[in-house]
CSV table of C-alpha atoms in Angstrom, one decimal:
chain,number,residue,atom,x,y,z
A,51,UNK,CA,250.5,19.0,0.1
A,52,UNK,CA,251.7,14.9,-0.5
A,53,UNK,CA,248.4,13.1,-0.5
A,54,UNK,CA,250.1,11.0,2.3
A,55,UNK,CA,246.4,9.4,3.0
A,56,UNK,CA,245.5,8.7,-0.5
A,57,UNK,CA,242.9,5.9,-0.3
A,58,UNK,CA,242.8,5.9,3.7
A,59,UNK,CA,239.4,6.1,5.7
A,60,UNK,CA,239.9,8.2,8.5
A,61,UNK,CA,237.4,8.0,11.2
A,62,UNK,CA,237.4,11.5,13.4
A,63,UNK,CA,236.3,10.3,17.2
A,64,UNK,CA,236.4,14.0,18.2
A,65,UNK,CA,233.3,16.0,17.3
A,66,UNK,CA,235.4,19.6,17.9
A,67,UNK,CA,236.6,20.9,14.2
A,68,UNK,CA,235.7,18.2,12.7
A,69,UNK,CA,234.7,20.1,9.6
A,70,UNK,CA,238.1,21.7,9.3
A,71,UNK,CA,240.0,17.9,10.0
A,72,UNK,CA,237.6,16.4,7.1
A,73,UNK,CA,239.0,19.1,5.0
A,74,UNK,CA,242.9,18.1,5.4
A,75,UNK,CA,242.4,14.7,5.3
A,76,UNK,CA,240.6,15.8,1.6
A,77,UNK,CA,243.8,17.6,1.2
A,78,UNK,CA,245.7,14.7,1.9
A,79,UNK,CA,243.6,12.1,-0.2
A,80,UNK,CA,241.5,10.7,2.2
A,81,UNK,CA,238.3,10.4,3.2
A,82,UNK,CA,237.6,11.4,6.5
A,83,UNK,CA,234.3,9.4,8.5
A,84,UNK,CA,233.1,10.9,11.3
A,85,UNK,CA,232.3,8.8,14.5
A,86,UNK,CA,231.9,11.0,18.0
A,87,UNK,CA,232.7,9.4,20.6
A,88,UNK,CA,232.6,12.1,23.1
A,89,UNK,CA,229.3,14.0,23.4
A,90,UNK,CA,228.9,18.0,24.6
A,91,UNK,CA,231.3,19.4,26.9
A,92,UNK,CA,229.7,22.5,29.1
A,93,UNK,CA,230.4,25.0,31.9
A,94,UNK,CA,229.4,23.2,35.3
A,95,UNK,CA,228.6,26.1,37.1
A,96,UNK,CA,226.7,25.1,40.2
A,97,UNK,CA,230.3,23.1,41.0
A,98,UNK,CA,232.5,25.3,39.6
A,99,UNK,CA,230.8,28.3,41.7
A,100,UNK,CA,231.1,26.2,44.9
A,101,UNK,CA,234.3,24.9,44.5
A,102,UNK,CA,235.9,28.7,44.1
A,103,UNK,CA,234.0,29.6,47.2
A,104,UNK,CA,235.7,26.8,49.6
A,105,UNK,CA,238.9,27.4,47.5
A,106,UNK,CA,238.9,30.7,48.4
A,107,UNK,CA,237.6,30.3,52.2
A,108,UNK,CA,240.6,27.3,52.8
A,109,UNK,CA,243.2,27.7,50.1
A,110,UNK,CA,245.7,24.4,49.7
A,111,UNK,CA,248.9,23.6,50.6
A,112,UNK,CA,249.2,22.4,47.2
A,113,UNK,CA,247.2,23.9,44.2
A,114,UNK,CA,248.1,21.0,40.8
A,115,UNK,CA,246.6,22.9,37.8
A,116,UNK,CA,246.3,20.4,34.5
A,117,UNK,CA,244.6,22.6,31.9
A,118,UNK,CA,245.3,26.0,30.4
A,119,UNK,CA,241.0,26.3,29.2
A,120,UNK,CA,240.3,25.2,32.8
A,121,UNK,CA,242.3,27.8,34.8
A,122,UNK,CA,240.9,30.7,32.4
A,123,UNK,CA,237.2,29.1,32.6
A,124,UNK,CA,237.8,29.1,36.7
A,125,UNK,CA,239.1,33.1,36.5
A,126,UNK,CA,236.0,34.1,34.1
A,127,UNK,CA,233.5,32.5,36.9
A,128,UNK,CA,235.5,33.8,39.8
A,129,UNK,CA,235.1,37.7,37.7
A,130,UNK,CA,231.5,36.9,37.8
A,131,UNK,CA,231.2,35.7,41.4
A,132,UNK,CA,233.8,39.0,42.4
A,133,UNK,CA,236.3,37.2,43.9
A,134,UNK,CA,239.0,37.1,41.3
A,135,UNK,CA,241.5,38.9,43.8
A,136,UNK,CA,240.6,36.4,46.2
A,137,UNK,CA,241.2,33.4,44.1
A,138,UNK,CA,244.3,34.8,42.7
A,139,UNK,CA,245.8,35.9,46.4
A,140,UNK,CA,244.4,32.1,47.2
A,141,UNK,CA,246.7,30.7,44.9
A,142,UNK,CA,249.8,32.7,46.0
A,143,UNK,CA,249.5,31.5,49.2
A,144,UNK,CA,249.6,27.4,47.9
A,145,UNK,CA,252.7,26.0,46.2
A,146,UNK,CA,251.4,25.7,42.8
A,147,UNK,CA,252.4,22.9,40.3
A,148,UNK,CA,251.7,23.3,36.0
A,149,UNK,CA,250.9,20.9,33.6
A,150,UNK,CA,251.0,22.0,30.2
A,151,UNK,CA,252.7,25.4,28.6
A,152,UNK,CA,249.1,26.7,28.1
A,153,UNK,CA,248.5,26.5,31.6
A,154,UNK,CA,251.6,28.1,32.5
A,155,UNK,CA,250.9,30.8,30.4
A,156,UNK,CA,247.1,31.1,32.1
A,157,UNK,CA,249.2,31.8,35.1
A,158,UNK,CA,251.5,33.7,33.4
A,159,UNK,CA,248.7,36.3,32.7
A,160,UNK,CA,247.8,36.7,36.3
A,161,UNK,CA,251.5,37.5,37.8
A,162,UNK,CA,251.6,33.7,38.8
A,163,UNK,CA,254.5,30.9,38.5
A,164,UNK,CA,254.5,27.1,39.2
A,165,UNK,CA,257.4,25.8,41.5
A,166,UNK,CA,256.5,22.8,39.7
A,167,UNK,CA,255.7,21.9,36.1
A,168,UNK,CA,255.8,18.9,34.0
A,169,UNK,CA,258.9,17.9,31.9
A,170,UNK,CA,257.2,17.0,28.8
A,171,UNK,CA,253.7,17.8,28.9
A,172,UNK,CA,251.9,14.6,30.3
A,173,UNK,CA,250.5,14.2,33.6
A,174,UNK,CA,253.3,11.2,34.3
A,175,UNK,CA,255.7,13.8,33.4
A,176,UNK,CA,254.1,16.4,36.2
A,177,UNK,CA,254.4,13.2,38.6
A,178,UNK,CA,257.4,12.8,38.2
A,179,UNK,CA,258.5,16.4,38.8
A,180,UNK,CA,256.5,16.2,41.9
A,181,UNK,CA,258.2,13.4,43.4
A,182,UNK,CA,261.1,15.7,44.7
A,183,UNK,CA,258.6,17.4,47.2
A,184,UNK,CA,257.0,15.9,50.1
A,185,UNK,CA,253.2,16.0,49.8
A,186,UNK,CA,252.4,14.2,52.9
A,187,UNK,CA,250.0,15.5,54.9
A,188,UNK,CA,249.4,18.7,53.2
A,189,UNK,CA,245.9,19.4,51.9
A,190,UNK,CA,246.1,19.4,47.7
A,191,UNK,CA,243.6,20.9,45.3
A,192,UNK,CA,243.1,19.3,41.5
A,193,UNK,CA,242.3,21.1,38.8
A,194,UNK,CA,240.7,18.8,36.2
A,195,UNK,CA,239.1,19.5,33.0
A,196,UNK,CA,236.0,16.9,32.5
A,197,UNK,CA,237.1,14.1,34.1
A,198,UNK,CA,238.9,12.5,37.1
A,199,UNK,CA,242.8,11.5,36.6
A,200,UNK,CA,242.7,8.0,38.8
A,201,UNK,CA,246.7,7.6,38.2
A,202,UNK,CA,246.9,11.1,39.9
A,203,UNK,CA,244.5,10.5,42.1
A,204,UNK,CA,246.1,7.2,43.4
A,205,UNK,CA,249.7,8.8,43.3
A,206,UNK,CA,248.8,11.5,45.2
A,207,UNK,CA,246.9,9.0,48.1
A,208,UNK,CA,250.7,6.8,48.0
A,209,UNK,CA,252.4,9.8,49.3
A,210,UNK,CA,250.1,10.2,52.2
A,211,UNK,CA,248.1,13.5,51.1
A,212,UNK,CA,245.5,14.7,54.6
A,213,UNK,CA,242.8,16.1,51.9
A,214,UNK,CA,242.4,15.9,47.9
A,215,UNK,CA,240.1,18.3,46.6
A,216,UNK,CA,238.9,17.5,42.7
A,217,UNK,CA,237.8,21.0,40.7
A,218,UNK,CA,236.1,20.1,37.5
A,219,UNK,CA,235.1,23.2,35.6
A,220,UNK,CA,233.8,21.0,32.4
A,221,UNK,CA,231.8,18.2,32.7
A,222,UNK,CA,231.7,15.6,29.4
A,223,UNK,CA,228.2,14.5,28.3
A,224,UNK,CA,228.6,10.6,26.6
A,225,UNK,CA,228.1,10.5,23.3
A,226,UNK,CA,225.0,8.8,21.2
A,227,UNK,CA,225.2,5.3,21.6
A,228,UNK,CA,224.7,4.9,18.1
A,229,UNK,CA,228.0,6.9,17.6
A,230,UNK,CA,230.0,4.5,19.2
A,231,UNK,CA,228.1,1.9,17.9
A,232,UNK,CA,228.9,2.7,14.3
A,233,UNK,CA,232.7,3.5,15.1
A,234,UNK,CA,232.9,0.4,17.1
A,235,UNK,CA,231.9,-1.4,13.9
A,236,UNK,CA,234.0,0.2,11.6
A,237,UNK,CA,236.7,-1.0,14.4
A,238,UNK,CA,236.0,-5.0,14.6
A,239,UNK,CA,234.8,-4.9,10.8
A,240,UNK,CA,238.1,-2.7,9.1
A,241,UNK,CA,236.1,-0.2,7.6
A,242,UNK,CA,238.5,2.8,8.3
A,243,UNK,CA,242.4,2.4,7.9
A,244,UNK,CA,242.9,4.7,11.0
A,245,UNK,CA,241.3,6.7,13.8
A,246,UNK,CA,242.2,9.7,15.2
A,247,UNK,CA,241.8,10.6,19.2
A,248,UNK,CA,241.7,14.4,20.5
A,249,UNK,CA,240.8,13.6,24.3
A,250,UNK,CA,241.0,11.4,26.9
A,251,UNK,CA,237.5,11.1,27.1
A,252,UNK,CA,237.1,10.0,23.6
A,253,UNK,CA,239.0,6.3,23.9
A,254,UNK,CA,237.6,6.4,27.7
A,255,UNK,CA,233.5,6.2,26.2
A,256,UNK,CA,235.0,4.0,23.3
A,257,UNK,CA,236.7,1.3,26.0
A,258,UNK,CA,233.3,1.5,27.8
A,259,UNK,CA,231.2,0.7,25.1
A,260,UNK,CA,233.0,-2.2,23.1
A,261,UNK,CA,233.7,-4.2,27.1
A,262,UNK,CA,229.8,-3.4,27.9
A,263,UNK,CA,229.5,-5.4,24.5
A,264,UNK,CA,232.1,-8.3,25.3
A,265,UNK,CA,234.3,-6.7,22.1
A,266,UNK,CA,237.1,-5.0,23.8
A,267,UNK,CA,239.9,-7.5,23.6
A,268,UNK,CA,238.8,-8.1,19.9
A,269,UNK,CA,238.4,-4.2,19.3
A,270,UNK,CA,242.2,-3.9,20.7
A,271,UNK,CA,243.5,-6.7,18.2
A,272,UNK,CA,242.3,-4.7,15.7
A,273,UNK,CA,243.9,-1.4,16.5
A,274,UNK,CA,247.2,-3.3,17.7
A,275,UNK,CA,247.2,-4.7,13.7
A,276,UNK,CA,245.1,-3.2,11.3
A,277,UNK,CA,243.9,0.1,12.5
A,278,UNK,CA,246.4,3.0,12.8
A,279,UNK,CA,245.3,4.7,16.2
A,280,UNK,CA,246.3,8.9,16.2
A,281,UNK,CA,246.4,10.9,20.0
A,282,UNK,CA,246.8,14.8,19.1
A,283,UNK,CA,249.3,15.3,22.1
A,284,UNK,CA,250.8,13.4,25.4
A,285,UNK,CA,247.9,13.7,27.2
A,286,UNK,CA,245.6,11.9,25.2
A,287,UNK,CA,248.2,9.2,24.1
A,288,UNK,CA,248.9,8.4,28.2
A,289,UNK,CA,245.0,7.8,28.1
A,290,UNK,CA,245.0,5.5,25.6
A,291,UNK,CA,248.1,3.6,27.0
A,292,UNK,CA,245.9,3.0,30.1
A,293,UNK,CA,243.3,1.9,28.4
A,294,UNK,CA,245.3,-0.6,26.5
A,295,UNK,CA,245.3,0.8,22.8
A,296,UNK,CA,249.1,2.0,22.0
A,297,UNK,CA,249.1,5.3,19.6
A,298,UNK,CA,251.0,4.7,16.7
A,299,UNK,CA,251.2,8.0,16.0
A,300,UNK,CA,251.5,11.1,18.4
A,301,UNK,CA,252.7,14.6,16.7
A,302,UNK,CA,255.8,16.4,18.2
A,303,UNK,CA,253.4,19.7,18.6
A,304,UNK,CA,250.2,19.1,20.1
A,305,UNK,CA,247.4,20.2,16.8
A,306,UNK,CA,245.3,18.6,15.3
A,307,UNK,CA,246.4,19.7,11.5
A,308,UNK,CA,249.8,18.0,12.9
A,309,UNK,CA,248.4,15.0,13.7
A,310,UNK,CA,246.7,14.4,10.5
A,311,UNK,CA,250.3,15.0,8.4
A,312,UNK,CA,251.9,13.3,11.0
A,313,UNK,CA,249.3,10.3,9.9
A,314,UNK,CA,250.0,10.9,6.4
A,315,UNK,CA,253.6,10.2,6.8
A,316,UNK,CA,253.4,7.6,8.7
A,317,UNK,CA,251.1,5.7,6.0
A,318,UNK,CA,253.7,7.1,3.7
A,319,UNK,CA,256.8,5.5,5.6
A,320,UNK,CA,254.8,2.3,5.7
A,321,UNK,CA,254.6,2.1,2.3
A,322,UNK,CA,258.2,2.5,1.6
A,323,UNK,CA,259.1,-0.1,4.1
């Protein structure tokens, strides 16, 4: 393996295998720093149990499903609660639209198939796909994974939807303060050569923090021009977009171990420029 990162500080905002990133970026020569900036994600089961309940009693016009993790986590609770027939005869009866192969194939395993997905993985690409049906008036249910989509939300309100119903079977704890303290620091100060993003929430706590601080227009100068900014996938590099920070690097398949050689070779192309 090219040590593609010899010499680079790599700062890890996402807390989930970061053990097993810290080793590749060894691999690859660098040194990996880590700096959470998303705290516990957990089951939220008093919503998740009553959401299923009116989603079974009214089921949608329209059922927009954006995680693969989510669907299965909403099946396991519906097992629990006895109503997986229900839910899945619930769905049938909506038109059902996919983002993501994972959630297809969450479907997939329960005899269901989108009339809609997205063409490349991104909620603007499930949008966009969308726009050749008329949603107006017709009563749509979201499933989320531990946040809200506002674009989504706001697209779907332009075409004139009756009823939005949000299901959120994660919910995203903050991280320590002092996490994004430290990482904030490392930002404004160049004390990494790169960070790397693995949710949405992640650079959505990070934004927070540095404009509660009256450092965000500074912390985005530095990661338009000093720091290299990594999303793992689509989804997490349209979050960043919003938020103003550009990924300069976003790997073709949507891993982590890709991102981090996809990192390396960019600080390798650099070089040789």
């Amino acid at each position: 393996m090219a040590q593609n990162l010899l010499g680079k500080k790599v700062a890890l905002a996402g807390p989930r295998k970061s053990e097993e990133m810290s080793m590749i970026i060894e691999k690859l020569g660098g040194t990996p720093v880590l700096r959470p900036a998303q705290g516990t994600v957990f089951l939220d089961d008093e919503h998740l149990e009553s959401s299923i309940e009116a989603w079974v009693k009214h089921p949608p016009d329209w059922t927009l499903l954006t995680t693969g993790m989510g669907l299965d986590a909403i099946f396991s609770k519906a097992e629990q609660m006895g109503v997986e027939e229900a839910l899945t005869s619930a769905l049938s009866q909506s038109q059902i639209a996919a983002r993501g192969y994972k959630t297809v194939n969450a479907l997939r395993k329960r005899g269901l198939k989108p009339v809609v997905r997205d063409d490349d993985g991104s909620t603007s690409g499930l949008i966009r796909e969308l726009e050749a049906y008329s949603l107006e008036g017709s009563r749509v249910l979201v499933q989320l994974h531990g946040e809200s989509a506002p674009r989504l939300m706001a697209w779907l309100s332009d075409q004139g939807v009756q009823e939005i119903t949000q299901v959120l079977p994660y919910r995203h704890v903050p991280p320590e303060e002092s996490d994004l303290a430290l990482l904030l620091s490392d930002i404004l100060n160049q004390q990494i050569d790169a960070i790397t993003f693995t949710s949405a929430p992640q650079i959505r706590f990070l934004v927070e923090y540095a404009e509660q601080h009256g450092k965000l227009e500074q912390m985005k100068q530095r990661l338009e021009q000093d720091i290299v900014a990594a999303a793992v996938g689509k989804v997490t590099a349209q979050a960043m977009i919003e938020e103003g920070v550009e990924p300069k690097v976003v790997p073709a398949e949507e891993r982590m171990g890709s991102m981090m050689v996809a990192l390396g070779k960019y600080f390798a192309e650099q070089k040789s420029v």
